[in-house]
Amino acid sequence: MTLKDSGLSNDQLLDMFYYMLLSRRSDERMWLLNRSGKIPFVVSCQGQEAMQVGSSFALHKGVDYTAPYYRDVGVVLTMGMTVKELFLQAFAKAEDPNSGGRQMPGHFGHRRLNMLSGSSPVTTQVPHAVGIALALKMKQEEAVSFVTLGEGSSNQGDFHEGLNFASVHDLPVIVMVENNQYAISCGIEQQVNCKHISDRAIGYGIHGETVDGNDPVAVYQAISNARKRALAGMGPTLIEAVAYRLTPHSSDDNDLTYRTKEEVDLAKEKDGLIIFKRTLKDQGILTADIEQAYEAKIKALIDEATTYADEAPYADVSTLFDGVYHQ
Amino acid sequence: MAQMTMIQAITDALRVELKNDENVVLFGEDVGKNGGVFRATEGLQDEFGEDRVFDTPLAESGIGGLAIGLATQGFRPVPEIQFFGFVYEVMDSISGQMARMRYRSGNTVNMPITLRSPFGGGVHTPEMHADSLEGLMAQQPGLKVVIPSNPYDAKGLLISAIRDNDPVIYLEHMKLYRSFRDEVPEEEYTIELGKANVKREGADITFIAYGAMVQASLKAAEELEKDGVSAEVIDLRTIAPLDVETIVESVKKTGRCVVVQEAQRVAGIASQIVAEIQERAILHLEAPVLRVTAPDTIFSFPQAEDVWLPNHKDIVKKANEALNY
Ligand SMILES: Cc1ncc(C[n+]2csc(CCOP(=O)(O)OP(=O)(O)O)c2C)c(N)n1
Ligand SMILES: [Mg+2]
């Protein structure tokens, strides 16, 4: 991991670390809440914080558009969702700005943050993001459309249709495949037979590259370059960020029926959060004091958000008909 | 006989047919090593090998297409769609392709496909994990649509579906998977597709239901019995083709009828049944044929699910409307 030449100041690097830690701790809290029966379901970001935060740091808040997928706690927090809002959606409360408690947990969307609400069928968001990019091009806006998905999901027809159209029209869209090596129980070798998901870019005539998804700086640079290309009219980019899913697929899954604890333990040694922390410390950017202060601040934020969201009311039954049609 | 949950009865039926016929193949997302996200195919890959029971990449349209190709070559594919809300991804394979292949091939090709999928509400899974989309399927000529309401039927109907030479959409209500057990014979048996089952005989009113609404209707019938009302309950088992004969016969006897479906009201199976009854038995009716359905909204968010989903109280209320008409 090279921090020099990254174009990022020490403050920015610390900020990146802060958001990665915030994402991890939020996710860990959600598991606790799930296991104690407070929230119904968790689908985790753990192991993917580096790519999520690194990529989002290259985007412009309030300018660019995102269509995140269900693991993207790191993306949504970096793009400006508050911890309170994150927990309101986990509890599915009425005040949740994502959907007013109508969505599955992890199905993010935030109008004010230019974040499109995602649906459960995987990969549907890719053509949506391409549509947004077409609109940006037609309106000549200086902005890009950023969309993420899992590597298993890159086998859906929507992936092909979206990327092909985006390429034909040189659209400002960045597609990041978060390759965590598994689609529920299916390892990568059962899903694809190419070396890299980014190899598929050749077929669309667009730029593709594979980056270390445990290195937030490498992902940041790849997305920054993709953004420049997009704004220069050079069309879409396909980025594959490779890491490992550290948790089971979701809170409803037992991953030890299809992978070994040894494999997971080995992956934990490459955990982007741990490596980034070590690198920042080795380089004297992160001190023990700063780390402690971050942990304390994050714990306070998550405690407050948990209590608030827990006590907030659910959507009322009388609102069942709201939002089905324009009223 | 063994006591089985519906999911166990389904696994059992799959095992029976994998053993009986080497042309039966199972595939879908996470059905192999993992044994399915609901464990319907648990142990089957170990028992029958990776050629017979296998995982596919995450792409439903491909799963549907694969089944069609295999079917033309004499296989009996049993693909699984992980949640029926994702059927839209494979809609063309189902309605556009497998349902029409026989017709457009001049009746020279069989499509012995059984597409299994979980669906249904009551387990707090919003956003396309719970929708009742059987009406979409029933509208497509060429398809058969089977929805078991209990473990015993689940096994017999699934074996029949797999042996059928036309595509069968076999829908498994998630709420029924583990909610109760039944006596299920260890040996193989079939239940004829397209035939309804009179679950409970009665003289005053007929309830027509399928899937999870059969339990609700039986409960409503028990409740009404306390008031001296004798209700007949018909479990459709198959919603396409509909067993109109059994329905009409019962309504002619009772003169009153409530049709129950979990799906939203508009353009559902219940509407079709009401139309069939009024065309064939209007002079026998003592009251309008009434419906109990979900309201016409997107499937409910979890906290309103109990209100949104039809239940036995709604059925009793409607029954009393018909009885006091
Ligand atoms: C169209 C569709 N089919 C099936 C599912 C069920 N499902 C949810 S997540 C998932 C696996 C996704 O794997 P991947 O794309 O690698 O993303 P990951 O969860 O690993 O981040 C599946 C099969 C779904 N949500 N949508
Ligand atoms: Mg994956």
XYZ file of C-alpha atoms in Angstrom, chain A residues 40 91-92 100-105 107 118-122 124 152-158 183-186 190-192 252-254 257-259 314-321 323-325, chain B residues 28-37 39 42 45 50 54-61 82-83 85-86 88-89 124-129 295-305 307-308:
94
model
C -34.790 -8.880 11.651
C -34.883 -0.990 12.380
C -37.225 -0.136 9.452
C -39.862 4.964 5.512
C -39.424 1.412 6.762
C -40.801 -0.222 3.637
C -37.622 -1.820 2.337
C -35.534 -4.817 3.270
C -32.601 -3.852 5.494
C -31.659 -1.628 0.499
C -32.222 -0.350 -4.846
C -34.490 -3.323 -5.361
C -34.040 -6.898 -4.193
C -33.436 -8.550 -7.574
C -29.687 -8.162 -7.959
C -31.333 -4.217 -11.617
C -22.021 -13.152 -8.686
C -24.498 -10.523 -9.806
C -22.298 -9.660 -12.781
C -23.698 -12.778 -14.457
C -27.163 -11.285 -14.832
C -28.336 -10.040 -18.211
C -28.810 -6.533 -16.778
C -22.376 -15.483 -4.065
C -24.113 -16.874 -0.985
C -22.659 -20.419 -1.009
C -21.126 -20.442 -4.484
C -18.633 -21.814 -9.848
C -19.715 -18.378 -11.034
C -17.277 -17.317 -13.731
C -29.871 -16.142 8.004
C -26.939 -18.144 6.644
C -24.450 -20.621 8.104
C -21.717 -25.525 5.402
C -19.782 -24.423 2.304
C -16.445 -22.937 3.430
C -42.845 2.122 13.049
C -44.780 3.255 10.024
C -48.473 3.271 10.842
C -50.726 0.676 9.283
C -52.877 3.519 7.934
C -50.017 4.450 5.584
C -50.222 1.160 3.687
C -51.739 2.828 0.646
C -46.788 5.760 -2.179
C -48.489 3.197 -4.350
C -49.694 5.948 -6.678
C -30.540 -23.396 -9.284
C -28.764 -20.903 -7.070
C -27.250 -22.467 -3.932
C -29.174 -25.734 -4.352
C -26.063 -27.939 -4.488
C -23.524 -27.829 -1.709
C -25.655 -25.519 0.404
C -28.836 -27.550 -0.079
C -30.923 -24.471 -0.929
C -31.499 -21.355 1.139
C -32.791 -26.499 2.733
C -30.347 -30.671 1.486
C -26.044 -33.419 -4.196
C -22.933 -33.017 -9.077
C -25.939 -28.570 -9.315
C -25.462 -24.882 -8.622
C -25.873 -22.375 -11.410
C -24.416 -18.891 -11.731
C -26.657 -16.111 -10.409
C -28.792 -15.566 -13.507
C -32.426 -16.662 -13.600
C -33.005 -16.106 -17.289
C -34.642 -18.832 -5.069
C -37.558 -16.489 -4.346
C -40.339 -12.415 -6.643
C -37.307 -12.921 -8.878
C -39.549 -11.493 -13.461
C -35.933 -12.179 -14.415
C -41.540 -10.532 7.364
C -39.722 -10.428 4.040
C -40.803 -7.371 2.051
C -39.565 -6.137 -1.345
C -40.230 -9.016 -3.730
C -39.557 -11.885 -1.343
C -55.650 -5.003 -0.575
C -54.291 -3.550 -3.806
C -51.033 -2.162 -2.472
C -47.404 -3.219 -2.812
C -46.829 -6.163 -0.410
C -46.943 -4.840 3.133
C -44.077 -3.646 5.274
C -43.530 -6.081 8.195
C -45.403 -4.156 10.895
C -48.619 -4.091 8.874
C -48.336 -7.626 7.548
C -53.411 -6.511 8.902
C -52.573 -6.790 5.224
